[in-house]
Tab-separated table of N, CA and C and ligand atoms in Angstrom:
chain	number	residue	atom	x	y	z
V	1	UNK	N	41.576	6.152	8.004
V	1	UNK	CA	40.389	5.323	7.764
V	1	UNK	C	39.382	6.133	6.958
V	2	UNK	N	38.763	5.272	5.841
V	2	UNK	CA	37.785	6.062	5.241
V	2	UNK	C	36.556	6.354	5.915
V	3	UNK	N	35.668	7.531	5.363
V	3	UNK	CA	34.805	7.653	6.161
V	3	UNK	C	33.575	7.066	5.666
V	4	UNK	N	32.354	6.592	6.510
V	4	UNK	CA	31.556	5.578	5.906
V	4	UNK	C	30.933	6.316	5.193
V	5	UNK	N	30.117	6.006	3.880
V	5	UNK	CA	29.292	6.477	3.353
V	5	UNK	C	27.955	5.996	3.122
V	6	UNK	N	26.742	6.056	3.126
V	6	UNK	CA	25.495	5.254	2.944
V	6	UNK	C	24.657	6.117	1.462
V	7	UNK	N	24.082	5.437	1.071
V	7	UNK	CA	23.255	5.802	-0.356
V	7	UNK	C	21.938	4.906	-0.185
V	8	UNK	N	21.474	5.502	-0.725
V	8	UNK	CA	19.987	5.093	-0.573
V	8	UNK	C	18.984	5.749	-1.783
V	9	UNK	N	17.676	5.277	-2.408
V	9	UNK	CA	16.591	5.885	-3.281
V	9	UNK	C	15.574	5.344	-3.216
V	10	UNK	N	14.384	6.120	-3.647
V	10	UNK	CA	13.489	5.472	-3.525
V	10	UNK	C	13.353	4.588	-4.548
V	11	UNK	N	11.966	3.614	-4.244
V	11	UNK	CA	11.486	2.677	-4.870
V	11	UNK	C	12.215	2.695	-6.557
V	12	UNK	N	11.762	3.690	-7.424
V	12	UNK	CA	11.440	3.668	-8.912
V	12	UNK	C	13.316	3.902	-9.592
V	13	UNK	N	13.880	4.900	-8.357
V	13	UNK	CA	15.125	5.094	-8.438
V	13	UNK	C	15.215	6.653	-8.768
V	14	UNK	N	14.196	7.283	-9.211
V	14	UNK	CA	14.215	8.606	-9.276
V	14	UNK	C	15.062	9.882	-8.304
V	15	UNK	N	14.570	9.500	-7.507
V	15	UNK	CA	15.291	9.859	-6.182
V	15	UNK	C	16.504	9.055	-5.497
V	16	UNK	N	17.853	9.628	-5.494
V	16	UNK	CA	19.200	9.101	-5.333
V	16	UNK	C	19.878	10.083	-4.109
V	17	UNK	N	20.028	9.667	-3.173
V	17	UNK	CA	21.139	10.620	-1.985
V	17	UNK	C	22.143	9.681	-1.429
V	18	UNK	N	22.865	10.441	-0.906
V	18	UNK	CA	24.103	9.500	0.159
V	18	UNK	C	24.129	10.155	0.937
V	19	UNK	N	24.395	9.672	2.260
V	19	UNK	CA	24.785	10.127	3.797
V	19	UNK	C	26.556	9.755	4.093
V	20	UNK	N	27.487	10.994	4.200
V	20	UNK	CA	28.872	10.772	4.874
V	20	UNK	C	28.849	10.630	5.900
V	21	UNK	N	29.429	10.090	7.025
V	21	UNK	CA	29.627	9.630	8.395
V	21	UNK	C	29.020	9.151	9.230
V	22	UNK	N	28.828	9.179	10.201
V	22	UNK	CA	27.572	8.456	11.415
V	22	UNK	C	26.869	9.732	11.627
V	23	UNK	N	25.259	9.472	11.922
V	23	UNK	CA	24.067	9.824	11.970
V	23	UNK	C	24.703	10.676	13.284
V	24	UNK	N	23.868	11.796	13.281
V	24	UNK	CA	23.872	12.175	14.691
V	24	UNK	C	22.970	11.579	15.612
V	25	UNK	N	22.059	10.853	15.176
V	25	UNK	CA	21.062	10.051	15.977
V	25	UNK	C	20.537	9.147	14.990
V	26	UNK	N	19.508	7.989	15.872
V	26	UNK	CA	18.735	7.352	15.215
V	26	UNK	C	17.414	7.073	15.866
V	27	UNK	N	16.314	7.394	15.249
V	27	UNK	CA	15.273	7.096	16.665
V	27	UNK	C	14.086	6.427	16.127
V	28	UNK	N	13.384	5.791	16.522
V	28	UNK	CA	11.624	5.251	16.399
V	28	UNK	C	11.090	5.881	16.795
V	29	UNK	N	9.579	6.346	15.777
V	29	UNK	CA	8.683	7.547	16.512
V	29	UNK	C	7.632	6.604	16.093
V	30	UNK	N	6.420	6.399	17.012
V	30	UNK	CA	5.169	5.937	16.912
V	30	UNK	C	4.086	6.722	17.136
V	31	UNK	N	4.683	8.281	16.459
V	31	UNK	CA	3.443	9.157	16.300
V	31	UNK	C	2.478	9.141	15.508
V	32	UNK	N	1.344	9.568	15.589
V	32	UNK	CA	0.346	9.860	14.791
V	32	UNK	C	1.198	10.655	13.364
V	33	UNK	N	1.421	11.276	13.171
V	33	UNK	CA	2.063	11.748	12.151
V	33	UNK	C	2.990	10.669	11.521
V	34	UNK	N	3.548	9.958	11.605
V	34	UNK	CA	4.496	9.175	11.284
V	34	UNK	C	4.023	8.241	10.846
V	35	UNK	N	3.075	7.257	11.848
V	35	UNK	CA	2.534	6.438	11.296
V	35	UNK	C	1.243	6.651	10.351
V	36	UNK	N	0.422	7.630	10.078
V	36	UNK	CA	-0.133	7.807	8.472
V	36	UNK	C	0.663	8.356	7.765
V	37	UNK	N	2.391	8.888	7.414
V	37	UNK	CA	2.639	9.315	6.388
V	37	UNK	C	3.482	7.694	5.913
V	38	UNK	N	3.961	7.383	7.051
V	38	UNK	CA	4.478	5.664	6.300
V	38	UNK	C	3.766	4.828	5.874
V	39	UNK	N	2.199	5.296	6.525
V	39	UNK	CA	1.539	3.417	6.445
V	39	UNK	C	1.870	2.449	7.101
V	40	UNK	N	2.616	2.886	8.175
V	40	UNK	CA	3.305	1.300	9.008
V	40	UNK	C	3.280	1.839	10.387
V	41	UNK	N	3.772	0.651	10.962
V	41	UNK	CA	3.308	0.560	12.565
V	41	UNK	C	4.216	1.937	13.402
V	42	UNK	N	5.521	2.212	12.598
V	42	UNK	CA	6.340	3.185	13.146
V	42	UNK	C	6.953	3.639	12.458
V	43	UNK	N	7.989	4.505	12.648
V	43	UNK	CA	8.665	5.101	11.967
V	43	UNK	C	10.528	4.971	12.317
V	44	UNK	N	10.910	4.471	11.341
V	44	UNK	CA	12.616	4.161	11.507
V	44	UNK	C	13.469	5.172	11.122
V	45	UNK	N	14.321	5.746	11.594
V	45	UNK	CA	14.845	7.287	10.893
V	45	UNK	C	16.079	7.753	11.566
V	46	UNK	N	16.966	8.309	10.474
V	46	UNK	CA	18.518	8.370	11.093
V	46	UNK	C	18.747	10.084	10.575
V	47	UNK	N	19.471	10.750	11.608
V	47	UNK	CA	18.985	12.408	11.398
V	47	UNK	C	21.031	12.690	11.328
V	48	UNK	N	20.904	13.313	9.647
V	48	UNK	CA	22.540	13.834	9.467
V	48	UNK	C	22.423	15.232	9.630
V	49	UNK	N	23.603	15.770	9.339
V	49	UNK	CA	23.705	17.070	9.377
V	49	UNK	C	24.019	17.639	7.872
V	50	UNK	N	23.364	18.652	7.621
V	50	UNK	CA	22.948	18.795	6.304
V	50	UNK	C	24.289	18.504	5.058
V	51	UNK	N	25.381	18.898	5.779
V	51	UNK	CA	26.722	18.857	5.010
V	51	UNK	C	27.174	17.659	4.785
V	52	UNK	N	26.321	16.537	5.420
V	52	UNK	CA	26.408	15.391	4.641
V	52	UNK	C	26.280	14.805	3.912
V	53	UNK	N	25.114	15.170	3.533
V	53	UNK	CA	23.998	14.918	2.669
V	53	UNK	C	23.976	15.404	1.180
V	54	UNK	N	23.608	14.386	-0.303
V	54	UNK	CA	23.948	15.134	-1.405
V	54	UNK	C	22.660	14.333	-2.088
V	55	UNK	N	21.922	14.539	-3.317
V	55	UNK	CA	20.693	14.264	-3.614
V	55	UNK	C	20.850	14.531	-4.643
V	56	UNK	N	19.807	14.005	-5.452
V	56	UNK	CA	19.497	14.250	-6.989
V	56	UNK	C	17.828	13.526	-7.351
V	57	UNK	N	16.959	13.969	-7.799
V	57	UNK	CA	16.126	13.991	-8.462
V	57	UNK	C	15.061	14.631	-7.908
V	58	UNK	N	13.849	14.356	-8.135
V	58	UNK	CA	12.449	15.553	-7.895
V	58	UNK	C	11.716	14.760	-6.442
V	59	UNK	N	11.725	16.273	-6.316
V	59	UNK	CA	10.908	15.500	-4.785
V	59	UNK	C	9.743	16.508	-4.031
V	60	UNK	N	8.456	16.228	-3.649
V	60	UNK	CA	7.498	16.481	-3.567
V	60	UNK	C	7.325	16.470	-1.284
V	61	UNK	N	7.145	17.648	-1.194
V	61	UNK	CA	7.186	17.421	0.146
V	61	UNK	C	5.789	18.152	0.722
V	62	UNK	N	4.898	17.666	2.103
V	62	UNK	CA	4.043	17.738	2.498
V	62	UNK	C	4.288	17.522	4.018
V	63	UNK	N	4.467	19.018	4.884
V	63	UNK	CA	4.752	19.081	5.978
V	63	UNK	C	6.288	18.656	6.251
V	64	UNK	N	6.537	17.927	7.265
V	64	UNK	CA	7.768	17.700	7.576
V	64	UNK	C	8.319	16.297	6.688
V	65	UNK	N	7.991	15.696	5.533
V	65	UNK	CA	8.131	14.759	5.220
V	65	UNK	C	8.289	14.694	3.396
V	66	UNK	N	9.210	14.053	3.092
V	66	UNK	CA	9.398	14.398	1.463
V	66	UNK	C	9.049	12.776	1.023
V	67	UNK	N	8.896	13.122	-0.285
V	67	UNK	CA	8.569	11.553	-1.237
V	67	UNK	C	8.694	11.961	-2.239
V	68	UNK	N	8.906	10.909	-2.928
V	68	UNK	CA	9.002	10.876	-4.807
V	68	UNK	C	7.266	11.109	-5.631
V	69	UNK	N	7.570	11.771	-5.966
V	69	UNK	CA	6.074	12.200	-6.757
V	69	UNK	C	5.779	11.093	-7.729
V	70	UNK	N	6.904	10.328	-8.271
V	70	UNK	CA	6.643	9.349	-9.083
V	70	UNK	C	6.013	7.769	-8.396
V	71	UNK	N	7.066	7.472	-7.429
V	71	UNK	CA	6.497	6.267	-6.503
V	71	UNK	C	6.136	6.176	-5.600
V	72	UNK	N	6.138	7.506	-5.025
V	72	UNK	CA	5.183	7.585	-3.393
V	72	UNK	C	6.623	7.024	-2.414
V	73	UNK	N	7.303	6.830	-2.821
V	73	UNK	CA	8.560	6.403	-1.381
V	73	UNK	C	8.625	7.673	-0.733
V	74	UNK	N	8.682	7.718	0.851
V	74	UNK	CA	9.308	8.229	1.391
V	74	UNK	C	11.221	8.636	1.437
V	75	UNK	N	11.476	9.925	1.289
V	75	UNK	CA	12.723	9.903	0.665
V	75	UNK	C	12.997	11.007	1.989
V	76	UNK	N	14.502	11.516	1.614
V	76	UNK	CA	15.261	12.140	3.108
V	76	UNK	C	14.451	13.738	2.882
V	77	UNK	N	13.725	13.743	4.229
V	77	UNK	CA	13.372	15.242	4.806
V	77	UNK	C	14.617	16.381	4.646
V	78	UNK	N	14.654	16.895	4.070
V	78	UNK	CA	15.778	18.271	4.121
V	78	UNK	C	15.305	19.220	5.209
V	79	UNK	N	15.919	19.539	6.336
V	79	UNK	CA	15.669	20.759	7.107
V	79	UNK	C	16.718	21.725	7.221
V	80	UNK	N	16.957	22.898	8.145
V	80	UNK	CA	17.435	23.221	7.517
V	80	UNK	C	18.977	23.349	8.476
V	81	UNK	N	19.066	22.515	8.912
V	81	UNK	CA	20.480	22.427	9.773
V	81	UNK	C	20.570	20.886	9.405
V	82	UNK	N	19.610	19.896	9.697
V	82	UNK	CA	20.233	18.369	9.364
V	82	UNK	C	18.901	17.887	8.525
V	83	UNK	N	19.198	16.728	8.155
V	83	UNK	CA	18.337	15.931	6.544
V	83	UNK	C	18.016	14.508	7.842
V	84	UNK	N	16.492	14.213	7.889
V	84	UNK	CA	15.713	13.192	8.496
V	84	UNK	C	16.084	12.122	7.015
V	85	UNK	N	16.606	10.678	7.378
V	85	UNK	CA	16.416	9.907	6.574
V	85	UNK	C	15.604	8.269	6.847
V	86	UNK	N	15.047	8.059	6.384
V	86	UNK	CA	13.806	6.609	6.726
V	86	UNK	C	15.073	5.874	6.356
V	87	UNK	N	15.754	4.646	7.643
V	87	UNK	CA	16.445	3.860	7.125
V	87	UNK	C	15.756	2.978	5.938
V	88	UNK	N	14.623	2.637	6.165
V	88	UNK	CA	14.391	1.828	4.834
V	88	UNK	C	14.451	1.941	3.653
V	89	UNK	N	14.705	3.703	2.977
V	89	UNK	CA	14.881	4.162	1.857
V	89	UNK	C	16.672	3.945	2.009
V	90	UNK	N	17.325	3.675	2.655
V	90	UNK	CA	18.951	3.115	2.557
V	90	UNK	C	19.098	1.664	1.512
V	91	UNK	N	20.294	1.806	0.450
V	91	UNK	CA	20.439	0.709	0.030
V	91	UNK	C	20.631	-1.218	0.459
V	92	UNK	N	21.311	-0.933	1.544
V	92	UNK	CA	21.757	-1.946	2.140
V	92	UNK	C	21.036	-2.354	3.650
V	93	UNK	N	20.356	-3.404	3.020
V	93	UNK	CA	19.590	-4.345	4.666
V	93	UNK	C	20.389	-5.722	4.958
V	94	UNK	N	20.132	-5.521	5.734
V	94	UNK	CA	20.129	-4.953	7.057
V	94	UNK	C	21.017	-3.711	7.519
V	95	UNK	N	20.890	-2.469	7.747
V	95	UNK	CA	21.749	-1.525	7.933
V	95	UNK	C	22.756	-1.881	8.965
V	96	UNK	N	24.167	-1.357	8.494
V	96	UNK	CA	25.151	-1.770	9.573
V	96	UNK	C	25.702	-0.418	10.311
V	97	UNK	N	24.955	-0.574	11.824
V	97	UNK	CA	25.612	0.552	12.609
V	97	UNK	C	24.598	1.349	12.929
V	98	UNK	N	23.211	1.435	12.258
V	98	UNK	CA	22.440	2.594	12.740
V	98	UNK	C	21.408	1.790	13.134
V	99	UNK	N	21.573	1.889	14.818
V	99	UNK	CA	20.568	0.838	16.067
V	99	UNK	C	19.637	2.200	16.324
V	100	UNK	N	18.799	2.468	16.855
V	100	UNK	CA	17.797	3.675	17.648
V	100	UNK	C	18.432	3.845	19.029
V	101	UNK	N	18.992	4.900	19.185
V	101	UNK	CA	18.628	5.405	20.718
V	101	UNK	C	18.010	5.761	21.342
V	102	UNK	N	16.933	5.845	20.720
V	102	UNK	CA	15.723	6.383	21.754
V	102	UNK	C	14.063	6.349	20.636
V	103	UNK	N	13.304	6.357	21.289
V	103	UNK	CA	11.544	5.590	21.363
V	103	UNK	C	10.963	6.904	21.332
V	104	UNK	N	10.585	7.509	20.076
V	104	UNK	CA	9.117	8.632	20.980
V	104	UNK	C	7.498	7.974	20.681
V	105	UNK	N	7.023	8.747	21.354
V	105	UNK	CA	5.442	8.279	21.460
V	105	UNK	C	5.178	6.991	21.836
V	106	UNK	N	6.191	6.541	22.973
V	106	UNK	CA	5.917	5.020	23.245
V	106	UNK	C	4.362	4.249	23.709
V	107	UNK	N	3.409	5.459	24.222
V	107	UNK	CA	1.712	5.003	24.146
V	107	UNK	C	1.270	4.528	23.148
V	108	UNK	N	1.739	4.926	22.077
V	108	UNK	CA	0.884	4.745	21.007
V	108	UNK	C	1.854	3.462	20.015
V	109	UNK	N	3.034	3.030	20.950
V	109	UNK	CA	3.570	1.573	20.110
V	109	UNK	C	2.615	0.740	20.182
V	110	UNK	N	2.622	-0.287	19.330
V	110	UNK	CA	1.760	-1.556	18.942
V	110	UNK	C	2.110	-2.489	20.556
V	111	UNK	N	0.863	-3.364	20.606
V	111	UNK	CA	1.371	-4.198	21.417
V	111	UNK	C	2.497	-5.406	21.245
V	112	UNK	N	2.134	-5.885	19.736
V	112	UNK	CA	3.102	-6.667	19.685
V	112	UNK	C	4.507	-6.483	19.659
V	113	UNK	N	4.991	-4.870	19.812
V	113	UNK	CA	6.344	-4.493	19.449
V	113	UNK	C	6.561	-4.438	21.119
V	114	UNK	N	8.071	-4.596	21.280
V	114	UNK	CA	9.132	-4.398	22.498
V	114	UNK	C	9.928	-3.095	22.333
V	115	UNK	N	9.817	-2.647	23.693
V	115	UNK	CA	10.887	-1.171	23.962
V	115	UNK	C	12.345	-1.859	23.987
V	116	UNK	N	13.011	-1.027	23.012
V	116	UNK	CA	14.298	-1.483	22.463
V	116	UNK	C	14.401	-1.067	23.889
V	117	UNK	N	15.778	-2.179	24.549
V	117	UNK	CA	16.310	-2.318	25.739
V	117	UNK	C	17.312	-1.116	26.039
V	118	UNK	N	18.213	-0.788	24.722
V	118	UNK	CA	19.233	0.285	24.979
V	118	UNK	C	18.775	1.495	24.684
V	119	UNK	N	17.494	1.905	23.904
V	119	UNK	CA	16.733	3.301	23.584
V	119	UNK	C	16.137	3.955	25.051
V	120	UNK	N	16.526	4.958	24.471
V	120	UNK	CA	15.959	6.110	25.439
V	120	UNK	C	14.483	5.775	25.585
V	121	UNK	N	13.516	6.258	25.936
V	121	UNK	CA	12.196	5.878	26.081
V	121	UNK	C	11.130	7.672	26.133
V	122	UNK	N	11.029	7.599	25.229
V	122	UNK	CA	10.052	9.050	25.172
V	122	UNK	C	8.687	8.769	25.378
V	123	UNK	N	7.973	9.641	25.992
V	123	UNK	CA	6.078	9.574	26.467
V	123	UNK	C	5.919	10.144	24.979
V	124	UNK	N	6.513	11.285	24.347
V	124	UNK	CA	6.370	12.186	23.350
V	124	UNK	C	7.115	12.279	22.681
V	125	UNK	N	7.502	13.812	22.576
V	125	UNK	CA	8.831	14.207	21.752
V	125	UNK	C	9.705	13.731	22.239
V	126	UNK	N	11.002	13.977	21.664
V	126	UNK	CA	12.009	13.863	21.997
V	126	UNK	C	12.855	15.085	22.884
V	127	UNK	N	13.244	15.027	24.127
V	127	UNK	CA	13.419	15.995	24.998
V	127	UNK	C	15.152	15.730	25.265
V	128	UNK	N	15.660	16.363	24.214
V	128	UNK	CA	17.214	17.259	24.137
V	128	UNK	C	18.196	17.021	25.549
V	129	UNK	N	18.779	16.328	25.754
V	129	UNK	CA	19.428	16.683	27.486
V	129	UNK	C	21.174	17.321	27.098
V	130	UNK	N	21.449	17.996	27.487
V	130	UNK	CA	22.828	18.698	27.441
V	130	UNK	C	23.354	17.313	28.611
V	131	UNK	N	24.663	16.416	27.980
V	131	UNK	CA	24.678	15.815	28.995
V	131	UNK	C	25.946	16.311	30.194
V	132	UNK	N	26.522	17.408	29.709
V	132	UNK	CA	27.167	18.004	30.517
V	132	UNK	C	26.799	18.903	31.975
V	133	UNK	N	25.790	19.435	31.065
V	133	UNK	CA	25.186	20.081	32.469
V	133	UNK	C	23.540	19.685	32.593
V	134	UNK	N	23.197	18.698	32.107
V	134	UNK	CA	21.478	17.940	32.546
V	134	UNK	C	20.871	18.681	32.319
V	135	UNK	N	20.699	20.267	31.895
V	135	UNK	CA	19.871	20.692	30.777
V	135	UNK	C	19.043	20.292	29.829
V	136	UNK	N	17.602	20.280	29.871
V	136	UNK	CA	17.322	19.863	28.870
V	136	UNK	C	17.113	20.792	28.011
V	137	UNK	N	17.401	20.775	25.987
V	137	UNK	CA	17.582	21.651	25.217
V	137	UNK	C	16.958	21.673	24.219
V	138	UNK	N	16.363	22.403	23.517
V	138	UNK	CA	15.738	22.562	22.220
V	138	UNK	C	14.802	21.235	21.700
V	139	UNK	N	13.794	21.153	22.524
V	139	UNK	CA	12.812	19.996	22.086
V	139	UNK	C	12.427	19.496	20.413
V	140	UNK	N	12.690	19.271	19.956
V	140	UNK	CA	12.162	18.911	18.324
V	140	UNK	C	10.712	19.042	18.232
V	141	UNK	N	10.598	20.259	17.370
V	141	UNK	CA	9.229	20.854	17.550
V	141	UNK	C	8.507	19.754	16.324
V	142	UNK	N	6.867	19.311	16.916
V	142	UNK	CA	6.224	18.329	16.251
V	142	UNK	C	4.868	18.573	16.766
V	143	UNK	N	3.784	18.601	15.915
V	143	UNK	CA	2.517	18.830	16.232
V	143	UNK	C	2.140	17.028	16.627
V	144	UNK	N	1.412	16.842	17.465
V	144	UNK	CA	0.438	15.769	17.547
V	144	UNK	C	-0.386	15.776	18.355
V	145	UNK	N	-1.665	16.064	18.311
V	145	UNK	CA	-3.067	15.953	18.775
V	145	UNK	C	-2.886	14.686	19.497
V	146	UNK	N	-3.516	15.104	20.715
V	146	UNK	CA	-3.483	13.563	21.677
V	146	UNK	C	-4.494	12.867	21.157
S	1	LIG	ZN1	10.525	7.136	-6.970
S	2	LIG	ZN1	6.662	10.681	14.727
């Protein structure tokens, strides 16, 4: 079986990447950070591992978050083990296969939005669980001022 591939760019087209296989995650964050670098109520985002990931054009980054210098889209975060990608910068909508497992900063969701039924549910960050031994592991380090 082939393996899936996803592509995605921003707005103008300047910016071009593809993602090979399934996400290692997918999550909604309704942080302060998130929601002023999108402009929107939350944040939608599917996290690969860097060897997936392949890119081409110029890209302008400010903190944990990259964009096209030309159209202001939000485009895929490069870090330096896996690449953050905004499903909405993906070619194809409705995306097929990448649901959220888990909610951070659920205080600060809108009222009119619902806690996805099958997502994890975060107060904050996102808190790592080893599910073998209930460990919890390597928190995803993120500044946000209460
Ligand atoms: Zn652009
Ligand atoms: Zn966030």
């Amino acid at each position: 079986m082939p393996e899936i591939a996803r592509t995605g760019s921003c707005l103008c087209g300047g910016v071009q990447f593809r993602v090979a296989g399934e996400p290692r995650r997918v999550g909604l964050c309704h942080c302060k950070e998130c929601r002023k670098t999108s402009g929107s109520a939350f944040h939608a985002y599917a996290v690969w591992p860097l060897q997936a990931f392949e890119a081409s054009g110029i890209t302008s980054t400010y903190g944990a978050r990259s964009f096209c210098p030309t159209c202001g889209s939000r485009v895929p975060f490069v870090g330096e083990e896996e690449v953050e990608v905004t499903i909405g910068s993906l070619d194809v909508a409705p995306t097929e296969g990448l649901v959220p497992d888990y909610e951070l900063w659920i205080g600060r969701r809108e009222s009119w939005l619902q806690a996805l039924p099958a997502a994890h549910q975060f107060e904050h960050d996102r808190v790592a669980v080893d599910s073998a031994a209930g460990n919890e592991i390597d928190p995803e380090p993120r500044q946000e001022p209460a």
